[in-house]
Coordinates of C-alpha atoms and ligand atoms in Angstrom, one line a residue:
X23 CA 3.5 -55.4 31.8
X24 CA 6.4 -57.2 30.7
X25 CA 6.4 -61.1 30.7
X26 CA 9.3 -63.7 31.0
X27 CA 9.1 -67.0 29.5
X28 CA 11.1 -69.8 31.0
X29 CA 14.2 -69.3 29.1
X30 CA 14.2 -65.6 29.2
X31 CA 14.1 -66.2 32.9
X32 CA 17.5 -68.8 33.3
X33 CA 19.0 -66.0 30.8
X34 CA 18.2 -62.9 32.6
X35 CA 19.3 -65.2 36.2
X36 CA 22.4 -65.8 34.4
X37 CA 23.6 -62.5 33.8
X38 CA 22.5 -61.6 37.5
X39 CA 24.6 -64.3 38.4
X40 CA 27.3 -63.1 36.7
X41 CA 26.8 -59.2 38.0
X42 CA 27.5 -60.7 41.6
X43 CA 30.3 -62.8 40.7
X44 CA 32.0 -59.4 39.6
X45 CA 30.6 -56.9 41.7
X46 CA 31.3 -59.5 44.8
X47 CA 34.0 -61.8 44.7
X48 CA 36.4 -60.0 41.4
X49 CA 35.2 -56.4 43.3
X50 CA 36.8 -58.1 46.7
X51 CA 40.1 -58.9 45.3
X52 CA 40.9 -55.9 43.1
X53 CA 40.1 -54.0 46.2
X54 CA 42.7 -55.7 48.4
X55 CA 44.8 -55.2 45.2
X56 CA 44.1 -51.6 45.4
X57 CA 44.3 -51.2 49.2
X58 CA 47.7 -53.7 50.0
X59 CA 49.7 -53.1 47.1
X60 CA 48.9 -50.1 45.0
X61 CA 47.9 -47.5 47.3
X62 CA 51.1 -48.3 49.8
X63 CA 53.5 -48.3 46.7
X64 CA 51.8 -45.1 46.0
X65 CA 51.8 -43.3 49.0
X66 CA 48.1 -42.8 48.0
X67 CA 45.8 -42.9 51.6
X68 CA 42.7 -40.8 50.5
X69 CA 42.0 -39.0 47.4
X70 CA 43.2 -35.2 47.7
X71 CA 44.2 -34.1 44.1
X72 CA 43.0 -35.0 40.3
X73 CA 46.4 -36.1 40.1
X74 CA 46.0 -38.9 43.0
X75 CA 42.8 -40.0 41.1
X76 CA 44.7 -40.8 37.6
X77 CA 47.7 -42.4 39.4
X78 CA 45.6 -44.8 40.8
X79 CA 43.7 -45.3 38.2
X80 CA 46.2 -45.6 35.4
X81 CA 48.6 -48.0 38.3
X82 CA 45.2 -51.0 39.3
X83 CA 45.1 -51.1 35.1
X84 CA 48.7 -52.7 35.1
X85 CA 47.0 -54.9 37.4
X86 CA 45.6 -58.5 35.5
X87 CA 43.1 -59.0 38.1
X88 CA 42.2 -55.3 38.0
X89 CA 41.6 -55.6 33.9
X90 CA 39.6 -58.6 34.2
X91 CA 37.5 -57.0 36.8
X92 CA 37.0 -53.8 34.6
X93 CA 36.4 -56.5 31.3
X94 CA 33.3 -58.4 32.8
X95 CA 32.0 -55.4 34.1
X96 CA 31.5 -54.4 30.6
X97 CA 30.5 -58.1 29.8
X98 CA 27.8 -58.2 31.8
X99 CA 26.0 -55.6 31.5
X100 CA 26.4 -55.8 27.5
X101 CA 24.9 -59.3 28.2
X102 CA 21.7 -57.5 30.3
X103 CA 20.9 -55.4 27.7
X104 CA 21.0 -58.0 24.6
X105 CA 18.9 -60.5 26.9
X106 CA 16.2 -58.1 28.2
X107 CA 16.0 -56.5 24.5
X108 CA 15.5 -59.9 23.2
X109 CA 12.7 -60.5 25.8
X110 CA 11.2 -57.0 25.1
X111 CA 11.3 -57.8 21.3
X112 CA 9.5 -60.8 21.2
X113 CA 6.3 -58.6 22.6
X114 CA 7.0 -55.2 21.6
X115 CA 4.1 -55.3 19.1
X116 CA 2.3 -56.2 22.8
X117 CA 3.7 -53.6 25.2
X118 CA 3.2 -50.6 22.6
X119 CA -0.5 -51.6 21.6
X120 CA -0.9 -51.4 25.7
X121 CA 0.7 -48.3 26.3
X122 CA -1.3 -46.4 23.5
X123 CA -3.1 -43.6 25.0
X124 CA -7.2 -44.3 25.4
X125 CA -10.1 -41.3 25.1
X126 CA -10.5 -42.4 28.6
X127 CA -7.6 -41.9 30.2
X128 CA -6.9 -40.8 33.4
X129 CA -4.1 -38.7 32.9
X130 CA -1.9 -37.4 30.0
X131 CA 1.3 -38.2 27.1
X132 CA 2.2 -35.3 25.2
X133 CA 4.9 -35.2 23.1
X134 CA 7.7 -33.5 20.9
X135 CA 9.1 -35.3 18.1
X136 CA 11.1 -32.0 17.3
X137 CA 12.7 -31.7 20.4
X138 CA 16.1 -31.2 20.3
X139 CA 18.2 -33.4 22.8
X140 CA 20.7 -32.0 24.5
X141 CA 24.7 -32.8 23.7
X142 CA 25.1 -35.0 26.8
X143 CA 22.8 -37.0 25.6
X144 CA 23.2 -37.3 21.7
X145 CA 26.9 -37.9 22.3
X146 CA 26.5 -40.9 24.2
X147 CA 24.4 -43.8 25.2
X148 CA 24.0 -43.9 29.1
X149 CA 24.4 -47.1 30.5
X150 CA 25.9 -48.4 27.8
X151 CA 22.6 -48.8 26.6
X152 CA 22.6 -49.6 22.6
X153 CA 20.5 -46.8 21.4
X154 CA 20.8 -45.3 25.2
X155 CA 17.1 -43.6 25.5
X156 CA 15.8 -42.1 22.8
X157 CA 16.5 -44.8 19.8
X158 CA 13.0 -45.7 17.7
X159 CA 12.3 -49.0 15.8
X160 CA 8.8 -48.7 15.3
X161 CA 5.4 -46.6 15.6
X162 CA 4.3 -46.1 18.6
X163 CA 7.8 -47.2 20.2
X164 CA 8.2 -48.2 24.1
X165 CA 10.9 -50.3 23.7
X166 CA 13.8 -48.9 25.4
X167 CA 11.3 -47.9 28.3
X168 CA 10.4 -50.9 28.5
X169 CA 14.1 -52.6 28.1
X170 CA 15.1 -50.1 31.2
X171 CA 11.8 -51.0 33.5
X172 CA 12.8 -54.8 32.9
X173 CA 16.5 -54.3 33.9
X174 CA 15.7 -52.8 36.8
X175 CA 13.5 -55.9 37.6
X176 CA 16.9 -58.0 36.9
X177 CA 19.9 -56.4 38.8
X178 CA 18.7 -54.7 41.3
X179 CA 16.9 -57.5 42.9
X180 CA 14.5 -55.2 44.9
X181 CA 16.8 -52.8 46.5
X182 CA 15.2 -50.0 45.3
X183 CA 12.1 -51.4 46.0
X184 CA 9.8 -54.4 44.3
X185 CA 8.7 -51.2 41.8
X186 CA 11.6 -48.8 42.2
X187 CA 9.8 -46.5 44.4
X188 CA 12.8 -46.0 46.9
X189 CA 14.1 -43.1 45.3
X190 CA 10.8 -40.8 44.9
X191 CA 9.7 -42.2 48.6
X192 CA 13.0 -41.5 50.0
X193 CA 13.0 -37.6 48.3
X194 CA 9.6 -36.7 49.7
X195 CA 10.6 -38.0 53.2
X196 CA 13.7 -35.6 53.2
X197 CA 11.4 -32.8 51.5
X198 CA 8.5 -33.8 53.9
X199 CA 11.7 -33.7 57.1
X200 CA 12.7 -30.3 56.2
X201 CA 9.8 -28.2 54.8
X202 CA 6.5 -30.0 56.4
X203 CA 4.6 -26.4 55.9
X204 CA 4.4 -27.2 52.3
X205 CA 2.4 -30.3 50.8
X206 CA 2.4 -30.2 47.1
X207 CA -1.1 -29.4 44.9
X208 CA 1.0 -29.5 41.9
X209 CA 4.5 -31.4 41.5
X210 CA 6.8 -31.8 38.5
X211 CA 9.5 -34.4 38.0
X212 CA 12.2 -34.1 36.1
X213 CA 14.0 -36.8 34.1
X214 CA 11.2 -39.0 35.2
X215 CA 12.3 -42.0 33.1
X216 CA 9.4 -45.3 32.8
X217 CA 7.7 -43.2 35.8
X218 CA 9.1 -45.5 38.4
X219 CA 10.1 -42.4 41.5
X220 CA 6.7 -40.0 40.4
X221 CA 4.1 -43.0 40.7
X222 CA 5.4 -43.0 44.8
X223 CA 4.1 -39.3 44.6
X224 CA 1.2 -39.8 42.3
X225 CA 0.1 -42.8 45.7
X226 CA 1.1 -40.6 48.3
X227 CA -0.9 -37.3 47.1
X228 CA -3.5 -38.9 45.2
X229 CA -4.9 -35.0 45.2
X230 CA -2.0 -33.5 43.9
X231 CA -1.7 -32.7 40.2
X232 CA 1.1 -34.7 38.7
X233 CA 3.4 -33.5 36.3
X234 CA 6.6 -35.5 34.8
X235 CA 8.6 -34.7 31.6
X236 CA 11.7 -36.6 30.0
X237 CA 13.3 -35.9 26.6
X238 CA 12.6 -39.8 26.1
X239 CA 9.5 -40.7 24.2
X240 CA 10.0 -44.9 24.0
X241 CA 10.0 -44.3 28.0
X242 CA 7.2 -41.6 28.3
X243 CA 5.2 -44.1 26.2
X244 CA 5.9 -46.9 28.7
X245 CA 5.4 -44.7 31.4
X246 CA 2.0 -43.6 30.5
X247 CA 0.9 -47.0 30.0
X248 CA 2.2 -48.0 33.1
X249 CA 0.5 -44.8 35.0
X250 CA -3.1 -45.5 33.4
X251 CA -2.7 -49.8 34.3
X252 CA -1.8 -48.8 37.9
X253 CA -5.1 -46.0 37.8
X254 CA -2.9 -43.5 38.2
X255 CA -3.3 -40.0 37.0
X256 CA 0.3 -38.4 35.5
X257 CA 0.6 -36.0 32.7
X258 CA 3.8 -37.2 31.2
X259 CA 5.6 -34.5 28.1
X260 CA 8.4 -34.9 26.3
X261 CA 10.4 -31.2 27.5
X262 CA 14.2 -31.1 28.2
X263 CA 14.1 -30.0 31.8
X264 CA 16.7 -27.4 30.8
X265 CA 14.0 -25.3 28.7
X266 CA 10.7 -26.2 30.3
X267 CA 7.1 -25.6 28.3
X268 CA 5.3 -24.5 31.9
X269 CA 4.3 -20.9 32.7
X270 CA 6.4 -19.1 35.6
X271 CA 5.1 -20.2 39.0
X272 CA 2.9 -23.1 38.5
X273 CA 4.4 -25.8 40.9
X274 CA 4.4 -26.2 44.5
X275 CA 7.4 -28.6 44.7
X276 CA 9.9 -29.9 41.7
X277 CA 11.8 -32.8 41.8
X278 CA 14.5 -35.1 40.1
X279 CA 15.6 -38.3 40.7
X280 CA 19.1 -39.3 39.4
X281 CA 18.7 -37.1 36.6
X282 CA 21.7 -34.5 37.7
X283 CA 24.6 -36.9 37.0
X284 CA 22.9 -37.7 33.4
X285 CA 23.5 -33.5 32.4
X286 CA 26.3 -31.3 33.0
X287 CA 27.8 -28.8 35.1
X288 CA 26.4 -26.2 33.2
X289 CA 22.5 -27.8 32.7
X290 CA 22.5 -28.3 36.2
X291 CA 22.8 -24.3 36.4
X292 CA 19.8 -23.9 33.4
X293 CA 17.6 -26.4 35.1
X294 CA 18.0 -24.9 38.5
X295 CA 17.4 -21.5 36.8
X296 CA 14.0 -23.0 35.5
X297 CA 13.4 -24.7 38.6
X298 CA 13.2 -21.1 40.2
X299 CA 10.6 -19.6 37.4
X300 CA 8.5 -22.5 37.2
X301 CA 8.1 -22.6 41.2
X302 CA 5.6 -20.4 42.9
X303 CA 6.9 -18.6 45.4
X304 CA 7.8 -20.3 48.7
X305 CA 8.4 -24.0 46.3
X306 CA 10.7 -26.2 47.0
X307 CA 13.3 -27.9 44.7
X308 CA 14.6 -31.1 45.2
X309 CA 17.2 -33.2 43.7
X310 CA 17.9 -36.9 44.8
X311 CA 21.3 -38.4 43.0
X312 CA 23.8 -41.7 43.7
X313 CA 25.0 -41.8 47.2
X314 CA 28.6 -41.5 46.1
X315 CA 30.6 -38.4 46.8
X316 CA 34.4 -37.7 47.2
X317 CA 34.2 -36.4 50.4
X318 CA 33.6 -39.7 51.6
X319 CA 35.4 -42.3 48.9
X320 CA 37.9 -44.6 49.7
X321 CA 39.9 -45.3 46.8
X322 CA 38.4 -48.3 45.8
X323 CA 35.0 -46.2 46.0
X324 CA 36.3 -44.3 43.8
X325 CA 37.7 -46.6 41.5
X326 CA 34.3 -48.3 41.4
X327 CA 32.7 -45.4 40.8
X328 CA 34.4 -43.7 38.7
X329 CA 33.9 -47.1 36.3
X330 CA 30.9 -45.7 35.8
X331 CA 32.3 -42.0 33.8
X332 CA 35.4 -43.9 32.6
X333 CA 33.4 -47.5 31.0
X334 CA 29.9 -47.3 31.2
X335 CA 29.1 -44.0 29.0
X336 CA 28.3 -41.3 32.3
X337 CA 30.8 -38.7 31.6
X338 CA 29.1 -36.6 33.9
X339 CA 29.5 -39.3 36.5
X340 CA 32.0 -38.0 38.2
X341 CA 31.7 -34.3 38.2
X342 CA 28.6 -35.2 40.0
X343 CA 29.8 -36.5 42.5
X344 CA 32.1 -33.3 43.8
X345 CA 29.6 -30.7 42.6
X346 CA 28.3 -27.9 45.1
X347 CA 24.6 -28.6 44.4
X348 CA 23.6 -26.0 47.5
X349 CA 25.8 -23.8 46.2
X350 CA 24.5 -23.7 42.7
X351 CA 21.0 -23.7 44.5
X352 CA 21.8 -20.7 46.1
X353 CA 23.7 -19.0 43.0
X354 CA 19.6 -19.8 41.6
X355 CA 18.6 -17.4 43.7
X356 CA 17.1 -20.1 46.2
X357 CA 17.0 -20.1 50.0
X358 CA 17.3 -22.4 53.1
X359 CA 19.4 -24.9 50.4
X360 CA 20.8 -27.9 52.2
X361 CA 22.6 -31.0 51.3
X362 CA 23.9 -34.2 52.5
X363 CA 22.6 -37.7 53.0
X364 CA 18.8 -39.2 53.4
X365 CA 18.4 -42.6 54.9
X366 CA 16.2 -45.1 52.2
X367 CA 13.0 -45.4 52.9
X368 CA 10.2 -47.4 51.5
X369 CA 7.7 -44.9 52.9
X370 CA 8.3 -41.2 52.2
X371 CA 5.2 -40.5 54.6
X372 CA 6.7 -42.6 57.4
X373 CA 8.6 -39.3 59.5
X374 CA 11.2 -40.5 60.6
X375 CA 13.9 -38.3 60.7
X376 CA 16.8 -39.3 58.4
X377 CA 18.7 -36.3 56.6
X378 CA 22.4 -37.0 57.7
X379 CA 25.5 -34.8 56.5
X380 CA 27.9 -35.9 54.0
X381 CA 30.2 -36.8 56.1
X382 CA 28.0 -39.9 58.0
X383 CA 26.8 -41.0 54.5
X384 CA 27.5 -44.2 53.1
X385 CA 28.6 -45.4 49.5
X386 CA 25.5 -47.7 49.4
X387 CA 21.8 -48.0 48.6
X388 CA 21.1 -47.0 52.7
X389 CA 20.8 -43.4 51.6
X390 CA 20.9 -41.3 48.7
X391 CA 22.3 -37.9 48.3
X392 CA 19.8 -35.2 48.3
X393 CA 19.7 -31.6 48.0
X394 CA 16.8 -29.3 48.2
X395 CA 16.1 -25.4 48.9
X396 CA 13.3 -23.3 49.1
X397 CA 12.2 -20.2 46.1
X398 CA 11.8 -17.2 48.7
X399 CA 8.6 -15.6 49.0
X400 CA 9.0 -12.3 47.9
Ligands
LIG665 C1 18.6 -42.4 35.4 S1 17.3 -41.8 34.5 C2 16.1 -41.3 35.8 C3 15.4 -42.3 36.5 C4 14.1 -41.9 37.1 N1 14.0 -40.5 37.5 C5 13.7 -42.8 38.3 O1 13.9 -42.3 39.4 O2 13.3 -43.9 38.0 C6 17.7 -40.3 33.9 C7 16.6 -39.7 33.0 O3 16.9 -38.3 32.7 C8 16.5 -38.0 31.4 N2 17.1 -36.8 31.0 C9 18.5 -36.5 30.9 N3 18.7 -35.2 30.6 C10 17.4 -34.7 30.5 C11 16.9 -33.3 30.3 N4 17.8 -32.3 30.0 N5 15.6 -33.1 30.3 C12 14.7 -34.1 30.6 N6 15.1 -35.4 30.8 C13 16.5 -35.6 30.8 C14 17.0 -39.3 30.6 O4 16.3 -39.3 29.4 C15 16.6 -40.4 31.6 O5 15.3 -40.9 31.3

C-alpha cells in the first residue's frame, strides 16, 4: 500500500546502511572488547547473577568504542523513524482513505476509542517509536501502522519473510508439530499489530474464522485495509488482550506473536488467565516471542539484548527473556505446556519437525521461542 519515491528510497537505503554498519562491523569490535578485555578483567565467563549483568554493563560503558556503539544504535533507528514518517506523511491522506472500512467488506474493524491502555504502554513508546502505537494526528488515522508496516520493509530486509509472515507460519508449524488433533475453526491473535503474523493463518485456514485484537487503532486501521486489499477475511477490535470482550469458550486456538515482551510479568499472568476462559475446552495457547533467552546468552548476547530494555524503550525486554512461560501456563490452569525453541519456517503447513529445547536454540532469526499448552477437557 505504501509507496517510495526515489529519494525516500536512497533515504530509507541510507539508514539501512547505517543499521549494518553498527549492528556488523561497531557490534564486532565492542564484542572483542567485551569478550578480550572486560570479561577476563572481570572474571565474568557466563552470566550467573543480576550482579554479573550490571558489572558488565556499567564496565563496556567506560569503553569509547562501546559508547559509540550504544550512540548510533540510537541514531539510527531515530533516523528510521523520521524517514519512514516523512514517507508515510506525504500519503497519509492516501493510505487512511484506503484503509476505511467499505459496506462490502469481507471481514471486520471494530473499535474502542475509550479503551484504556495499559501502564506498559502509556509509560513509554516501544521502539522508540515517537508516539510509540497509539499516537493520532488525524481522522481516520493509520499512520503509525502504517510507519511500522514500512520499517519492517526497511531493516529487516526479508528475514522475516517478504511480508512478515515468518512469525505466524513458524507458530502454527510448532502448534501444528505438537497438537496435530486440533485444526482451528475459530483463532484469535493477540497483539496482532498491522496484521502481518494472522494474515499467514487467515491463508493457511481460509475456513477458519479469524479473530485479531490490539489496543492500537492507527495499526487496526492499517491492518484492516491491508486484510480486505489482500481478500482476506479478519475481524480486527481494539481490546487489551488482558481484559478480552469474547464470551468464555469461543476459540479453538489463541495465539500471540512477540506481544509477551511488550507487557509485564504480571499481564502475562491476566492474559494467560483469559486465554484459559476464552478457549474451549481442549484449545490450545500459543505464544511466539524473540529467540533470546539467558539460558543461552553469551555476554555480548546479552549486552546486545539487553540494549533493547536499557535504550530502546522495552523495559519488559529483559524480564522476558528469563520468564517461566510454561510455568505460568501451568499456574493458568493449562496442561501438556511446553517450551523451547521452533526452527523459522516460511510454511507453517510444511511438517517438518523443528521444536528444539532451549538449550540447542540460537540467538538469531533461525528460530523463535515458543511456548504453548493445551486448556484440559474437563
Ligand atoms: C511487537 S508488536 C506485535 C507484532 C505482531 N504480532 C506481528 O507478529 O507482526 C506488539 C503489539 O502488541 C500490542 N499490545 C501490547 N500490549 C497489548 C495488550 N495488553 N493488549 C493488546 N495488544 C497489546 C501493541 O500495541 C503492539 O501492536
Amino acid at each position: 500500500m505504501i509507496s517510495v519515491n526515489h529519494d525516500e528510497r536512497a533515504q530509507q537505503q541510507f539508514v539501512l546502511a547505517l543499521n549494518q554498519y553498527v549492528q556488523g562491523t561497531l557490534a564486532e569490535g565492542s564484542r572483542r572488547i567485551c569478550e578480550q578485555r572486560v570479561q577476563p578483567e572481570l572474571e565474568i565467563g557466563t552470566l550467573r547473577t543480576n550482579a554479573d549483568r550490571q558489572r558488565l554493563r556499567q564496565r563496556m560503558e567506560q569503553e569509547e568504542l562501546h559508547r559509540f556503539w550504544l550512540n548510533l544504535m540510537q541514531t539510527w533507528q531515530d533516523q528510521l523513524w523520521t524517514c519512514v514518517g516523512e514517507c508515510v506523511d506525504r500519503q497519509l491522506g492516501d493510505l487512511t482513505a484506503q484503509c476505511l472500512p467499505r459496506n462490502n467488506d469481507l471481514g471486520s474493524l471494530t473499535l474502542n476509542p475509550k479503551l484504556e491502555l495499559p501502564a506498559y504502554q502509556a509509560a513509554v513508546d516501544n521502539h522508540s517509536l515517537p508516539g510509540g502505537y497509539h499516537t493520532e494526528v488525524c481522522a481516520d488515522d493509520v499512520r503509525q501502522g502504517a510507519i511500522y508496516a514500512q520499517s519492517a520493509n526497511v531493516y529487516l530486509l526479508g528475514r522475516t519473510g517478504v511480508r512478515h509472515d515468518y512469525r505466524g507460519q513458524t507458530l502454527m508449524a510448532h502448534v501444528l508439530e505438537r497438537f496435530p488433533d486440533r485444526e482451528p475453526a475459530k483463532l484469535l491473535d493477540l497483539g496482532c499489530l498491522v496484521g502481518a503474523s494472522t494474515f499467514a493463518y487467515g491463508e493457511q485456514f481460509p475456513q477458519a474464522e479469524i479473530h485479531a485484537v490490539d489496543t492500537s487503532a492507527p495499526a487496526l486501521r492499517f491492518a484492516h485495509g491491508q486484510a480486505e486489499a489482500r481478500g482476506l477475511r479478519v475481524h480486527f477490535a481494539q481490546q487489551d488482550a488482558e481484559h478480552l470482550d469474547y464470551a468464555d469458550q469461543s476459540f479453538d486456538w489463541v495465539v500471540s506473536h512477540a506481544l509477551l515482551h511488550e507487557t509485564s510479568r504480571a499481564a502475562v499472568q491476566q492474559i494467560f488467565r483469559e486465554c484459559f476462559r476464552v478457549l474451549k475446552p481442549g484449545g490450545i495457547m500459543a505464544h511466539i516471542e524473540i529467540p533470546a533467552r539467558t539460558e543461552i546468552m553469551s555476554c555480548w548476547e546479552y549486552l546486545r539484548s539487553s540494549y533493547e530494555a536499557f535504550y530502546n524503550q522495552e523495559p519488559f525486554w529483559n524480564g522476558l527473556t528469563e520468564i517461566d512461560l510454561a510455568g505460568l501456563a501451568r499456574e493458568a490452569g493449562f496442561a501438556d505446556a511446553a517450551q523451547g525453541f521452533q526452527q523459522t519456517t516460511a510454511d507453517g503447513r510444511a511438517g517438518k519437525p523443528g521444536f528444539i529445547n532451549i538449550a540447542d536454540g540460537k540467538m538469531d532469526l533461525s528460530n523463535w521461542f515458543v511456548m504453548s499448552a493445551r486448556r484440559p477437557v474437563s
